[in-house]
XYZ file of C-alpha atoms in Angstrom:
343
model
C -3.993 -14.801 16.010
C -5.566 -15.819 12.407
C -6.093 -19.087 11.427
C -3.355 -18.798 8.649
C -0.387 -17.633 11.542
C -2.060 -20.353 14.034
C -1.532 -23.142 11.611
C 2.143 -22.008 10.951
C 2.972 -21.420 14.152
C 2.007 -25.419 14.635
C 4.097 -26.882 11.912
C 7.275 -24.755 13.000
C 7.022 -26.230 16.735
C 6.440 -29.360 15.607
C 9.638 -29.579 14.023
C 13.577 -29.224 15.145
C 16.194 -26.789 14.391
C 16.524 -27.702 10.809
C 16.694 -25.610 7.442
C 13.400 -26.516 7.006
C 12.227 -25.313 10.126
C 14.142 -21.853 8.979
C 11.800 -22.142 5.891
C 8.860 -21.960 7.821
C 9.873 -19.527 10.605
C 10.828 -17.067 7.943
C 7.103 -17.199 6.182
C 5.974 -16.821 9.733
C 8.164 -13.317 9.562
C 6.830 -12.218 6.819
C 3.533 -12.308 7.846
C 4.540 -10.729 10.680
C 6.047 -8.153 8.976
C 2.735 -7.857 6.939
C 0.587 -7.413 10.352
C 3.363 -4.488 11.204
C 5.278 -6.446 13.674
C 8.343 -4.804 11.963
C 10.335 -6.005 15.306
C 9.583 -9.373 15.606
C 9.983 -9.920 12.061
C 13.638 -8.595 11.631
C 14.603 -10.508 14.721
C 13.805 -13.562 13.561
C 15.124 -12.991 9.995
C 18.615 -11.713 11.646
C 18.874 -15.164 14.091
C 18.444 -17.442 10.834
C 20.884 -15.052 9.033
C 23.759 -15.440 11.416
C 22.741 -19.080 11.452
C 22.646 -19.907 7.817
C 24.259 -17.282 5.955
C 28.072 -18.842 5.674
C 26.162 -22.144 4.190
C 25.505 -20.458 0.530
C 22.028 -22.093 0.949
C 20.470 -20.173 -1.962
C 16.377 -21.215 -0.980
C 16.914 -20.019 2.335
C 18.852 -16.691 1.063
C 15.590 -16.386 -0.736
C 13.525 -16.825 1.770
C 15.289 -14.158 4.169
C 15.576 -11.644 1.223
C 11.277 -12.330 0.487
C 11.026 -11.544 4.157
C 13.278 -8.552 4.273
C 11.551 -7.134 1.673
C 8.029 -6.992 3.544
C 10.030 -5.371 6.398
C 11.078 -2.753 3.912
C 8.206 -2.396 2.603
C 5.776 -1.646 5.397
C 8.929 -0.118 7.316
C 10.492 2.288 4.979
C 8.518 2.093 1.212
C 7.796 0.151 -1.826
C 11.246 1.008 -3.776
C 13.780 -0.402 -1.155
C 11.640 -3.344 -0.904
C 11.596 -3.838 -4.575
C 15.546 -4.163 -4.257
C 15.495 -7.101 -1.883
C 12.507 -8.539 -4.119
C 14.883 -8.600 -7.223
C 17.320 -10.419 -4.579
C 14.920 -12.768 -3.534
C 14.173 -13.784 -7.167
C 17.756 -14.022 -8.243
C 18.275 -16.271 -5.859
C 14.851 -18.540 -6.247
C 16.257 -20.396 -8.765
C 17.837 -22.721 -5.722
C 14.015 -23.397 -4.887
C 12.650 -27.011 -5.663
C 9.963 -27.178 -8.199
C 7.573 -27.462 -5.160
C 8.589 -24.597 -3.615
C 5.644 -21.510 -4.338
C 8.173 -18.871 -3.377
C 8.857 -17.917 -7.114
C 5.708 -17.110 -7.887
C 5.171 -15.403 -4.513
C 7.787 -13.103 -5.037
C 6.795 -12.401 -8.473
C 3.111 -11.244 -7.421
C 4.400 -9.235 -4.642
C 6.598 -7.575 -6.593
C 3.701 -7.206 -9.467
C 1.614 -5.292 -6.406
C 4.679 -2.715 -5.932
C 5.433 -1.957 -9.758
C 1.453 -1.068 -9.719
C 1.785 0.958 -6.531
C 4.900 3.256 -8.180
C 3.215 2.700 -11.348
C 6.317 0.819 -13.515
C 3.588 -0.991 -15.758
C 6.801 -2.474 -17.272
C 7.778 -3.781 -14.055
C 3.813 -5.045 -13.502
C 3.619 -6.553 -16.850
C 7.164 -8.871 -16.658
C 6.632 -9.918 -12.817
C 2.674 -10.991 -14.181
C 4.279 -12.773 -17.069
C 6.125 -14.589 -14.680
C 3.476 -15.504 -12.495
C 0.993 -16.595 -16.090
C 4.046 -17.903 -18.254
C 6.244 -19.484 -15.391
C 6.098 -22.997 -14.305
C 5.811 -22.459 -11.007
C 4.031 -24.084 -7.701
C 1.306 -21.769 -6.410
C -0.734 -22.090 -3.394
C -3.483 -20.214 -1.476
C -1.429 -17.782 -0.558
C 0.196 -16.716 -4.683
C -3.304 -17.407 -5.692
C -4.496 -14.064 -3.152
C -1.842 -11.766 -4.129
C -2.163 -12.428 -7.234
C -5.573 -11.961 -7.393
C -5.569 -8.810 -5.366
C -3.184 -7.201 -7.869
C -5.921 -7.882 -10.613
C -8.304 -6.410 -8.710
C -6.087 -3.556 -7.722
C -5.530 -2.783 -11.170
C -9.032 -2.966 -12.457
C -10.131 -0.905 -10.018
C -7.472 1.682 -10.847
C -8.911 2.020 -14.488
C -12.392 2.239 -13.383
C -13.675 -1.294 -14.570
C -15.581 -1.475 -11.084
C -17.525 -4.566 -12.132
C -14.986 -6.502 -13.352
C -12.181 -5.530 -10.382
C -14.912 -6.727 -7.844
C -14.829 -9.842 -9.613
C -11.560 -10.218 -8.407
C -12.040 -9.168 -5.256
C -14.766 -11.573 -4.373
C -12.086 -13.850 -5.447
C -9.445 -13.131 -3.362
C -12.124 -13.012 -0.699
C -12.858 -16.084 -1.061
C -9.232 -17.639 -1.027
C -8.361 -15.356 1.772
C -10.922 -16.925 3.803
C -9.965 -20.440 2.955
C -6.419 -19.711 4.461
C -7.476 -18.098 7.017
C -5.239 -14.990 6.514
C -7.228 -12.205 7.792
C -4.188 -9.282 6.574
C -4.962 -10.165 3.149
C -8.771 -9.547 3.805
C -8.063 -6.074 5.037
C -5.737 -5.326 2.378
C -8.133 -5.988 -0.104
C -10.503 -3.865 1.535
C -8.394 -0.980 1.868
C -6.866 -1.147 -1.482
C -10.556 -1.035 -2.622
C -12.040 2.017 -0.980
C -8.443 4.077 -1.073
C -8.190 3.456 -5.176
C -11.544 4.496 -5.265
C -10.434 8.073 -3.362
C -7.997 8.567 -5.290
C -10.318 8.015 -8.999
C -12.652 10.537 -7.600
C -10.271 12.685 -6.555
C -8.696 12.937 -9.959
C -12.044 12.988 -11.525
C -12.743 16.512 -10.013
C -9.441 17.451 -11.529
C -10.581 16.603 -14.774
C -13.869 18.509 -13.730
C -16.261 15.426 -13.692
C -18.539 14.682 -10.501
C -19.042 11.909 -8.203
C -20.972 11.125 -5.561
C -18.618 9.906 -2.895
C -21.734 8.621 -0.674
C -23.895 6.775 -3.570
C -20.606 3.972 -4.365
C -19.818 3.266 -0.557
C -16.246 4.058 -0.258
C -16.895 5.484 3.448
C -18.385 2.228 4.232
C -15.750 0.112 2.601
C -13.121 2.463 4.302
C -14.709 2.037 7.795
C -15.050 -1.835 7.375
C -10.928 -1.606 6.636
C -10.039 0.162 9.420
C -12.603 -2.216 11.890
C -10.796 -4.900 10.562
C -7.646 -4.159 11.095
C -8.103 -3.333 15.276
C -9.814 -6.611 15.114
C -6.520 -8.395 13.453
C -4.074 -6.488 15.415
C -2.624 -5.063 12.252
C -0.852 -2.059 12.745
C 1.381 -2.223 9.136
C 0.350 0.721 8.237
C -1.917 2.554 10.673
C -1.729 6.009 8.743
C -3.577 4.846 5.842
C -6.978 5.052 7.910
C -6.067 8.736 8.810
C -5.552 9.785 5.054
C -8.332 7.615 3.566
C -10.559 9.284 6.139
C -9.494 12.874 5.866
C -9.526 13.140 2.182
C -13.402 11.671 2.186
C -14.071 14.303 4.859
C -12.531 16.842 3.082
C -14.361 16.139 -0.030
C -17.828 16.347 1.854
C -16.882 20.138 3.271
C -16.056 18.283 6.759
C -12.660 20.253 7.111
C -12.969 20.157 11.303
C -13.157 16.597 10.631
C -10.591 16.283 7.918
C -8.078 18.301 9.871
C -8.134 15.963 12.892
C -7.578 12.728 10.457
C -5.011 14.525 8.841
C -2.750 15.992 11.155
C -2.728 12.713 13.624
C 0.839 11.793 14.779
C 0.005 8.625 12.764
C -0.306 10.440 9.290
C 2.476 13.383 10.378
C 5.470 10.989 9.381
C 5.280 10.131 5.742
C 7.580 12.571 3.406
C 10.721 9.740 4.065
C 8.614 7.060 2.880
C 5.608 7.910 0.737
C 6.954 11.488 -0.705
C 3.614 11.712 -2.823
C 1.336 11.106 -0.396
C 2.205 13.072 2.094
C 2.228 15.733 -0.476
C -1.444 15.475 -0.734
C -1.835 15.517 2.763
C 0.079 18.937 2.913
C -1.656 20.396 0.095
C -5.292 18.826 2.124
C -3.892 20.102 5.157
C -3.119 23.392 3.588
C -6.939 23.551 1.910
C -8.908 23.070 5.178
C -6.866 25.779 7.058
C -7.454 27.637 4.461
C -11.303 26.886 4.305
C -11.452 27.112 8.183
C -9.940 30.869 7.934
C -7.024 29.183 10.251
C -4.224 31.311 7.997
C -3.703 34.701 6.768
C -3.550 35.024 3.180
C 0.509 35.684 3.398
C 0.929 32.560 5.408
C -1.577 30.568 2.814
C 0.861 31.648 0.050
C 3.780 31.107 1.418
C 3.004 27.016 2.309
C 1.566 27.109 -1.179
C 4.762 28.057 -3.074
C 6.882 25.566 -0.722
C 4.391 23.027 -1.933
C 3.791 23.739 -5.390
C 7.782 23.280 -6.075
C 6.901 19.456 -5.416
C 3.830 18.873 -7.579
C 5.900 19.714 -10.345
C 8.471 16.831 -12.137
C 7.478 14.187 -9.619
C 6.756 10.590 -10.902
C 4.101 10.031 -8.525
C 1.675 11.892 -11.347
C -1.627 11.531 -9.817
C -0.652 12.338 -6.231
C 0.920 15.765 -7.550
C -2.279 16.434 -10.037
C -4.281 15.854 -7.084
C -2.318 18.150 -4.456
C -1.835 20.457 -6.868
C -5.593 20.677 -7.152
C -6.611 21.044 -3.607
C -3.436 23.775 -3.293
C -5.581 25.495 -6.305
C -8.691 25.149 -4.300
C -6.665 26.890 -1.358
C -6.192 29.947 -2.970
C -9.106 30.365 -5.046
C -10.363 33.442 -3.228
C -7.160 35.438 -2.635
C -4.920 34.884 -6.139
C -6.436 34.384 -9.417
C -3.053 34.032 -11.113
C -1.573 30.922 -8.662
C -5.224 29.898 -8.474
C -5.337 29.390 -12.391
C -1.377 28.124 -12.507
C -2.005 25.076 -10.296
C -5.430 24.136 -12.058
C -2.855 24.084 -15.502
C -0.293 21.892 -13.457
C -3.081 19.731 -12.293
C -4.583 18.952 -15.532
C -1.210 18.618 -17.267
């Protein structure tokens, strides 16, 4: 157990059945929800419902929705969990001025606009967060920081996003919340990936071993089995496969890939498991596992949904590594997806 759930844990049994024991129990459940105790979290958040809901107690409605919403989010995806976020903040405005929830709401929801990539949606929950009078502790201050970092990194302004990250290192430490810690380090290496990735779209090189994402991505997924967080155990396969793939490891990137873990993703993460097809597709293919009939077919099914997506740079990439697929047997898809990847 972290220092950050150890110390909550403490106030909550130090005090009685009270609203504001409901306060704390539901940060406990979203942090619990955040370690991937999807389970524990919703129970808790459905006792305090039954209990409180008839009372019109608008923090506490805010507090269940802010909860809720990390349940969605690590449960079923970013856009449901946006909905209960909007929810959460509607109702916020019953929070005392001491109350940091406002602002933690805002910052989680800034980290889910950059995730679907609404930079709208990023830029108005920031504003909130810089423009808003709002209490802020240790807590805001890391997920707030992380989505700086997040989206430096994401525009290739290494130096300054590491900035940031030391940051939020540094106040992750001081609370003592270890998920935030391997967040940051996963968010690192996997934004990383995926700048590479579409950098050999665009037909630049990088070398994958010289800036240490297989060492960042390895230090993620120690610290995670050391936390007991199991949010989002997938993420380890995919991060892993792709940087085996992109070394010529396809034995390797085939096991990562196709793990139970990684095999249930289209309901929640449509563009990412895309690129894992399309990866999938591209080492069989390498590995002479399929005929070139059976290539083609999987590579039409999947090229229908690398086309009109919003998720742009998943589809440039899958589209890519479908190209890659095919390279040897049909010059005419071969040359079609390389046009839908660059578009």
């Amino acid at each position: 157990m972290s220092r950050f759930e150890t110390e909550l844990s403490k106030r909550i049994s130090e005090l009685s059945e009270t609203p504001s024991r409901a306060l704390l129990m539901l940060r406990l459940a979203a942090y619990r929800a955040r370690k991937g105790d999807i389970n524990d979290a919703r129970q808790i958040i459905a006792r305090l419902r039954d209990l409180y809901e008839l009372e019109g107690h608008a923090q506490l409605m805010a507090y269940i929705n802010f909860a809720e919403a990390l349940c969605e989010f690590f449960d079923v995806g970013a856009r449901p969990a946006l909905l209960k976020l909007k929810r959460s903040q509607a109702l916020c405005v019953g929070c005392p001025a001491e109350d940091d929830l406002p602002a933690l709401v805002a910052a989680w929801a800034a980290s889910l606009y950059r995730i679907l990539g609404d930079w709208d949606g990023l830029q108005a929950a920031t504003e909130v967060l810089l423009v808003g009078k709002y209490a802020v502790s240790g807590e805001v201050l890391c997920r707030f920081r992380l989505v700086f970092a997040d989206c430096l990194q994401e525009i290739q302004e290494y130096e300054q996003a590491e900035v940031w990250y030391r940051s939020t290192r540094r106040e992750s430490l001081a609370i003592g919340d270890e998920t935030v810690l391997g967040a940051l380090l996963y968010n690192k290496s996997a934004i990383r990936v995926f700048n590479v990735r579409v950098d050999e779209v665009l037909g630049k090189s990088s070398d994958i071993n010289r800036c240490g994402i297989a060492l960042e991505a390895a230090s993620a997924e120690n610290l995670a089995l050391y936390a007991h967080d199991v949010s989002m155990p997938w993420v380890f396969d995919m991060l892993a496969g792709q940087l085996m793939l992109m070394r010529g490891d396809f034995e390797g990137a085939l096991g990562r890939l196709d793990s139970e873990k990684a095999r249930d993703l289209s309901r929640r993460w449509p563009g990412v498991d895309l690129v894992r097809r399309a990866d999938l597709l591209r080492a069989k293919a390498a590995l002479g596992m399929f005929t070139s009939t059976q290539i083609l077919t999987e590579l039409r099914e999947l090229k229908k949904h690398c086309q009109g997506g919003s998720y742009f740079g998943d589809c440039a990439i899958a589209a890519y590594s479908l190209a890659l697929s095919v390279s040897d047997i049909d010059q005419e898809e071969f040359h079609d997806l390389r046009k839908i990847a660059g578009d």
